[in-house]
Coordinates of C-alpha atoms in Angstrom, one line a residue:
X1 CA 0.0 0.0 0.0
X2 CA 1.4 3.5 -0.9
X3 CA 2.0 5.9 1.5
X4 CA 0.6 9.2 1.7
X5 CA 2.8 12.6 -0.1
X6 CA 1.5 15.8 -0.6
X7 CA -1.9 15.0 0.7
X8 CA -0.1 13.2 4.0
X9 CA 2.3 16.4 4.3
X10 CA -0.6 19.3 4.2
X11 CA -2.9 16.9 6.5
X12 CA 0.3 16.6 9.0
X13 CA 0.4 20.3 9.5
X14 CA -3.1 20.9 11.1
X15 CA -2.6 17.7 13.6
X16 CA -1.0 19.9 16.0
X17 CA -2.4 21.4 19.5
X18 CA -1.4 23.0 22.7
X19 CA 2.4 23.4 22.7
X20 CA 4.7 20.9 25.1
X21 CA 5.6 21.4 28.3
X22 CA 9.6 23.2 28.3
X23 CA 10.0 22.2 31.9
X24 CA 8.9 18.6 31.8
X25 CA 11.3 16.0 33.7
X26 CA 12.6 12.9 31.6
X27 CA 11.2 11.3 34.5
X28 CA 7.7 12.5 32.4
X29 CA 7.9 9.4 30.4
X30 CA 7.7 7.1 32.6
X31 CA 5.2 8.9 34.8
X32 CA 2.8 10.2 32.2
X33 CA 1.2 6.3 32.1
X34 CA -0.6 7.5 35.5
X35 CA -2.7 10.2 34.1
X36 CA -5.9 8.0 35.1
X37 CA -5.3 8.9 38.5
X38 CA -5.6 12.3 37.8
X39 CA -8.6 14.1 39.9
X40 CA -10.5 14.2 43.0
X41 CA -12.2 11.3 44.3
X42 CA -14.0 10.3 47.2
X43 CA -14.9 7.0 48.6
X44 CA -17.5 5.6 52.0
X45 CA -17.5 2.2 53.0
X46 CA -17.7 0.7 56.3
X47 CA -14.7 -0.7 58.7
X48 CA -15.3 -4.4 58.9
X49 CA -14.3 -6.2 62.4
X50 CA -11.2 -8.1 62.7
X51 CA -9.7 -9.3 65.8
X52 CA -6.1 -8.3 65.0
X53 CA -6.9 -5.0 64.9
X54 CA -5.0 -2.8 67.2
X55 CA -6.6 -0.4 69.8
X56 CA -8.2 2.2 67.5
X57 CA -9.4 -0.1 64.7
X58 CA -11.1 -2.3 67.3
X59 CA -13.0 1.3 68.7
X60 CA -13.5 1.9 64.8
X61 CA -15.1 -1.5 63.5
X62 CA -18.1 -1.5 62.1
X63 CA -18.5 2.5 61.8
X64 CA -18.7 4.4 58.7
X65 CA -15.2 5.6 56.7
X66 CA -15.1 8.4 54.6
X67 CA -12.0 8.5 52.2
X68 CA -10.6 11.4 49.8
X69 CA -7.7 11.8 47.7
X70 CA -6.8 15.4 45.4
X71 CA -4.3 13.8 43.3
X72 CA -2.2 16.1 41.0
X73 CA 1.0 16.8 38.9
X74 CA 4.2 18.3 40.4
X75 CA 5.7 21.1 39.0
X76 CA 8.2 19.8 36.2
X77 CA 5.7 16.7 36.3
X78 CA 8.5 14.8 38.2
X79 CA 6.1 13.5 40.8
X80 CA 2.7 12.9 41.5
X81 CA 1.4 14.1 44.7
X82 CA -1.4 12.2 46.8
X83 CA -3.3 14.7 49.2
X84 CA -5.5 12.1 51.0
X85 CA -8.1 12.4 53.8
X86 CA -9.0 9.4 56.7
X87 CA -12.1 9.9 58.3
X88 CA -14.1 8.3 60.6
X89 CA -16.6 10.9 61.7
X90 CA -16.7 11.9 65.2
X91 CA -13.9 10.0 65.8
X92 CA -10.4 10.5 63.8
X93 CA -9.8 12.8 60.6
X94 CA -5.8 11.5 59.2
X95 CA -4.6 13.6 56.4
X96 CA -1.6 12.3 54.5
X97 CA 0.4 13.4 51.7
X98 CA 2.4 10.5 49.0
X99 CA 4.4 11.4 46.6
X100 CA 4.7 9.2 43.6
X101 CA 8.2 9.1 41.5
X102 CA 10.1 7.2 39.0
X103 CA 13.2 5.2 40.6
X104 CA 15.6 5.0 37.6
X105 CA 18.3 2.4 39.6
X106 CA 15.4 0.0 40.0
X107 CA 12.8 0.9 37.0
X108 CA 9.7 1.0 39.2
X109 CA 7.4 3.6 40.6
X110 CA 8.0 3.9 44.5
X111 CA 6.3 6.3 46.4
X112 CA 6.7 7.3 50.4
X113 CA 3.6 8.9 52.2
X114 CA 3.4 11.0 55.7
X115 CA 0.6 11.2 57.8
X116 CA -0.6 14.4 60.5
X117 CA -0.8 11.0 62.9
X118 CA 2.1 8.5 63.4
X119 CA 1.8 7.0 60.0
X120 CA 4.8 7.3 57.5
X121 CA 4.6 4.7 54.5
X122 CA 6.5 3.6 52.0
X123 CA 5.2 1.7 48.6
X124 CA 6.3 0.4 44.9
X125 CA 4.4 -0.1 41.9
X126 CA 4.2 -1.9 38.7
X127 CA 1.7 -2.2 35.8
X128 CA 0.1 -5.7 35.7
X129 CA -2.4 -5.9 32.7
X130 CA -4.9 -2.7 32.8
X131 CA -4.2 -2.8 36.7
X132 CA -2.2 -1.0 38.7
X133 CA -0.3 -3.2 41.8
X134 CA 1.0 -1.5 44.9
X135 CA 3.1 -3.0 47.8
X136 CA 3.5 -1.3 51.3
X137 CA 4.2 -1.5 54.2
X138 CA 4.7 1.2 57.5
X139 CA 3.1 2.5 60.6
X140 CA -0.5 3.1 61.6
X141 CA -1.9 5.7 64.3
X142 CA -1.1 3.1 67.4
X143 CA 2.6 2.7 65.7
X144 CA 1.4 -0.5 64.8
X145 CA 3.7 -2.2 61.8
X146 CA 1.6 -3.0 59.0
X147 CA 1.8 -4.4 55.2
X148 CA -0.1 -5.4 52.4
X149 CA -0.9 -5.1 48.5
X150 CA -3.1 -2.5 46.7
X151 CA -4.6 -3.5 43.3
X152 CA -5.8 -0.6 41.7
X153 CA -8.0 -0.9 38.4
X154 CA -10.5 1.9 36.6
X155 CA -14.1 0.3 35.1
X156 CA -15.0 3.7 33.7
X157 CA -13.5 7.3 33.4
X158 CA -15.1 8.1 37.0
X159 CA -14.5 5.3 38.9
X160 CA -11.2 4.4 40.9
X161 CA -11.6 0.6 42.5
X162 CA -8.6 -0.2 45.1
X163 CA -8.5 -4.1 46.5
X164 CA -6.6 -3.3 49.6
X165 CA -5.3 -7.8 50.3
X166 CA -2.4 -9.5 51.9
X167 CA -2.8 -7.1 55.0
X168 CA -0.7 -7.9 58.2
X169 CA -0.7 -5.7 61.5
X170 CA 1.9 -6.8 63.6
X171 CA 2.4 -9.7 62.1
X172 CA -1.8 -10.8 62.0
X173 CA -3.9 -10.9 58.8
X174 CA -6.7 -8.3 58.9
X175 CA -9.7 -8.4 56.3
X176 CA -9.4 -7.5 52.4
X177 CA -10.9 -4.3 51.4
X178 CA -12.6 -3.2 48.8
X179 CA -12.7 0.8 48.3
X180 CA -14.8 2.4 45.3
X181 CA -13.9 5.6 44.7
X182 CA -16.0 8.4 42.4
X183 CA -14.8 11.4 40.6
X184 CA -15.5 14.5 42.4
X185 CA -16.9 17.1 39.6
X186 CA -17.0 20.7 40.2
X187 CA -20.5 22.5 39.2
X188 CA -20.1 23.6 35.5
X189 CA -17.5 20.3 34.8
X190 CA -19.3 18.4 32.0
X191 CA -18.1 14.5 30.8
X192 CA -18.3 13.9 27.2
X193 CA -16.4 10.9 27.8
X194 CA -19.3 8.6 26.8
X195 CA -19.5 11.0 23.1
X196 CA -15.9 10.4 22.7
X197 CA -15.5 6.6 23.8
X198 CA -14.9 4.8 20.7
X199 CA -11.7 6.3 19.8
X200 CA -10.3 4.2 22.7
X201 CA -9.0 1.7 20.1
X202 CA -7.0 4.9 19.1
X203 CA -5.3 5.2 22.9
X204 CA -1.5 4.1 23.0
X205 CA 1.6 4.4 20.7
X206 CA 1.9 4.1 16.9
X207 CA 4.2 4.0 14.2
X208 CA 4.0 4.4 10.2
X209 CA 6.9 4.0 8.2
X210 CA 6.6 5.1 4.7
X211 CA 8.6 2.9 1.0
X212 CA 11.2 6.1 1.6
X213 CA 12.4 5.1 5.3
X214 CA 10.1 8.1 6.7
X215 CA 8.7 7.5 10.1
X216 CA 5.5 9.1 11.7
X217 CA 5.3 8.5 15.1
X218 CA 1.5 8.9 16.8
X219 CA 1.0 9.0 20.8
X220 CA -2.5 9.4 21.8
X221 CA -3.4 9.5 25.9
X222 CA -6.4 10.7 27.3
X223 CA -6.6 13.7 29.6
X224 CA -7.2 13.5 33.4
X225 CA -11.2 13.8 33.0
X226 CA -11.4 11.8 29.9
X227 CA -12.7 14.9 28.3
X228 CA -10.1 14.9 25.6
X229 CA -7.4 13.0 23.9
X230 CA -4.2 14.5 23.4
X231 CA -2.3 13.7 20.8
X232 CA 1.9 14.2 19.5
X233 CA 2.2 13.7 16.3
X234 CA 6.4 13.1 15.2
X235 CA 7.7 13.0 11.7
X236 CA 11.3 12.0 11.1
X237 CA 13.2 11.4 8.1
X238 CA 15.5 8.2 6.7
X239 CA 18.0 10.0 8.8
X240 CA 16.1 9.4 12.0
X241 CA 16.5 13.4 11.9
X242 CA 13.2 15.1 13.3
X243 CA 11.6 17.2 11.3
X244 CA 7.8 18.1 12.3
X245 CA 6.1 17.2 15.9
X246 CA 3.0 18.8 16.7
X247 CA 0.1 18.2 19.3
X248 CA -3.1 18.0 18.7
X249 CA -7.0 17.6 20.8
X250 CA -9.7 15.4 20.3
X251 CA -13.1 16.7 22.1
X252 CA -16.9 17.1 21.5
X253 CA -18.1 19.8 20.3
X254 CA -21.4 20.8 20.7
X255 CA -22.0 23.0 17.9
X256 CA -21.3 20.6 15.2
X257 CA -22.6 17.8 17.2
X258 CA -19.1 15.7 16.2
X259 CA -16.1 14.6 17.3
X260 CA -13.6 17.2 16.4
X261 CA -10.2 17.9 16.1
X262 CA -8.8 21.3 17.2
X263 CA -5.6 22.1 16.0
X264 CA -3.0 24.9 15.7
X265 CA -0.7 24.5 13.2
X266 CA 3.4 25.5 13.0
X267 CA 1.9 29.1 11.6
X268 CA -0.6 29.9 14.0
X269 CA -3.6 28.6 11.8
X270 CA -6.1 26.9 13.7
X271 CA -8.2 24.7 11.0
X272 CA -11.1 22.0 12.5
X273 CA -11.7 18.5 11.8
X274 CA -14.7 16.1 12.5
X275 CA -14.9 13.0 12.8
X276 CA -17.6 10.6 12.6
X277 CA -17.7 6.6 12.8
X278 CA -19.6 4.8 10.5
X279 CA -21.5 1.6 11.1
X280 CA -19.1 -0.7 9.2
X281 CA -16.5 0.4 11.9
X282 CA -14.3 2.6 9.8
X283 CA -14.1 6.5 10.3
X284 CA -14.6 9.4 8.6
X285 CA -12.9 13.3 8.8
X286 CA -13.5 16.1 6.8
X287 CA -13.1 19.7 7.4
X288 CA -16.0 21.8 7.6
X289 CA -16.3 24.2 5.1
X290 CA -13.5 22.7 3.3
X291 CA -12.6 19.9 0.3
X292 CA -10.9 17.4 2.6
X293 CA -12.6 14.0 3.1
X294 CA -10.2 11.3 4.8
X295 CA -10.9 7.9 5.6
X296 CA -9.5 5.4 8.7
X297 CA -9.9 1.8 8.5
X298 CA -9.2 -0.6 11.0
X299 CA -7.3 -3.7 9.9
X300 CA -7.8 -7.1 11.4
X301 CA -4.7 -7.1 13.1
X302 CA -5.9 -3.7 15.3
X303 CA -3.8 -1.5 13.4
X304 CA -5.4 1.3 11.0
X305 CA -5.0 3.0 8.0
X306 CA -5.6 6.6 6.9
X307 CA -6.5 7.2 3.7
X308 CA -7.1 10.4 1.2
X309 CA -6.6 11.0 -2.4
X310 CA -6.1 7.4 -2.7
X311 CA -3.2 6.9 -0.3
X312 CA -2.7 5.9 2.8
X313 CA -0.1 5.4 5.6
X314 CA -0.5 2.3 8.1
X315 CA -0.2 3.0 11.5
X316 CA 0.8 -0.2 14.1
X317 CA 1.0 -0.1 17.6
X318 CA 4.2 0.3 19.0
X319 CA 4.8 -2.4 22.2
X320 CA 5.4 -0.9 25.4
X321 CA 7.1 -2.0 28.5

């Protein structure tokens, strides 16, 4: 199949968006892959009984626990930072603050959290399948010595579920736990995540490489509220010399009553795009107002093509550690 020319070159120019971050850390690369956790949640359950409990877990069983976290970027985006809230009301309120970082020496996240109590906790984490598995261990409130694993997994854009298992205190198992956390939305905070859904098959990393050696390199992540996808879109030549990348945003927009694509391009020009799938899967773009008509098919395989004018270049998914 022949790759796209001058019809690939002009298109390339309006994929662009929001301009990168100067200041970023290297450490950006690794962390960017925790973006879901992005946003305030809040969770209630109830503290089950457990006779290995020390003195203020006993006093607490059975009563109601109220659970928040603010999680957010660093400056630099070197770190993420866990504000979190314990509460049993009435009885205890424990804030704590983790911090979340990319150990280069052992290529793992490992994170250490202090509490406004006795509480200070340290943690690593690894990616297993779409979940996220966390091992601790530390002190509680009564100093007690405590461990245990956190499986972390997200069913939808608003919901954070965290299996709390393997939990020692001293030395004794206590109970699994099971925490479901909900996005917190501010008034005036819309989701179009359910408008925008289907281009998760779109989500990850992806490579084209055209008969002349010329590579286009496509990342596409969502944003924290799963309002938008973000895109970075890297053109280099046989060389391996770079010589476009541009951002781009995919949204809803309610005017057009489309996906669209809002771009700026290398010259300040800030064209449109919609797109629209059609029911025999594939997807269509054009710009309103304008001549363009594209054309994405998915293969068999998961990887897509984008045609126009007849041509088309084949993006594949690049593997990820």
């Amino acid at each position: 199949m022949k790759c796209a020319t001058m019809w690939w070159a002009v298109l390339l120019l309006w994929f662009v968006g929001i301009a990168a971050h100067a200041d970023e850390s290297p450490a950006w690369e690794h962390l960017k892959c925790l973006e879901s956790f992005i946003g305030a949640w809040e969770c209630q359950t109830v503290i089950p009984e457990s006779p290995s409990y020390s003195e203020s877990g006993t006093k607490w069983q059975g009563k109601p626990l109220l659970l928040k976290a603010n999680i957010s970027w660093s400056a630099g985006r070197c770190a993420q930072i866990v504000d979190s809230v314990f509460e049993v009301p009435g009885e205890v309120t424990i804030h704590g603050t983790l911090v979340w970082g990319w150990d280069e020496t052992v290529q793992t996240f490992k994170g250490t959290r202090f509490t406004s109590h006795k509480g200070v906790w340290s943690e690593s984490m690894r990616q297993q399948g779409d979940a996220w598995v966390s091992e601790y261990c530390g002190t509680n409130l009564d100093g007690a010595k405590c461990s245990g694993t956190t499986t972390t997994t997200f069913p939808d854009a608003d919901t954070m579920v965290m299996v709390d298992a393997n939990q020692t205190m001293d030395g004794k198992p206590i109970p699994d736990m099971t925490y479901n956390f909900k996005r917190v939305r501010t008034p005036g905070q819309p989701s179009h995540y359910e408008k925008i859904k289907d281009l998760e098959m779109f989500i990850g990393q992806w490579k084209a490489v055209t008969e002349g050696g010329v590579t286009y390199d496509w990342v596409l992540e969502w944003t924290a509220d799963k309002n938008f996808i973000q895109n970075v879109l890297t053109r280099r030549d046989g060389d391996g010399a770079t010589t476009m990348s541009n951002k781009g945003y995919f949204g809803w927009d309610p005017n057009y009553r489309r996906i669209s694509n809002w771009c700026v391009d290398i010259y300040g020009n800030r064209p449109v795009f919609l797109w629209e799938k059609q029911p025999d899967g594939t997807w269509h773009t054009w710009a309103p107002g304008g001549s363009y008509q594209g054309a994405i098919t998915i293969m068999e395989d998961g990887s897509w093509c984008m045609d126009g004018g007849g041509e088309a270049l084949h993006f594949k998914r690049v593997a990820t550690e």
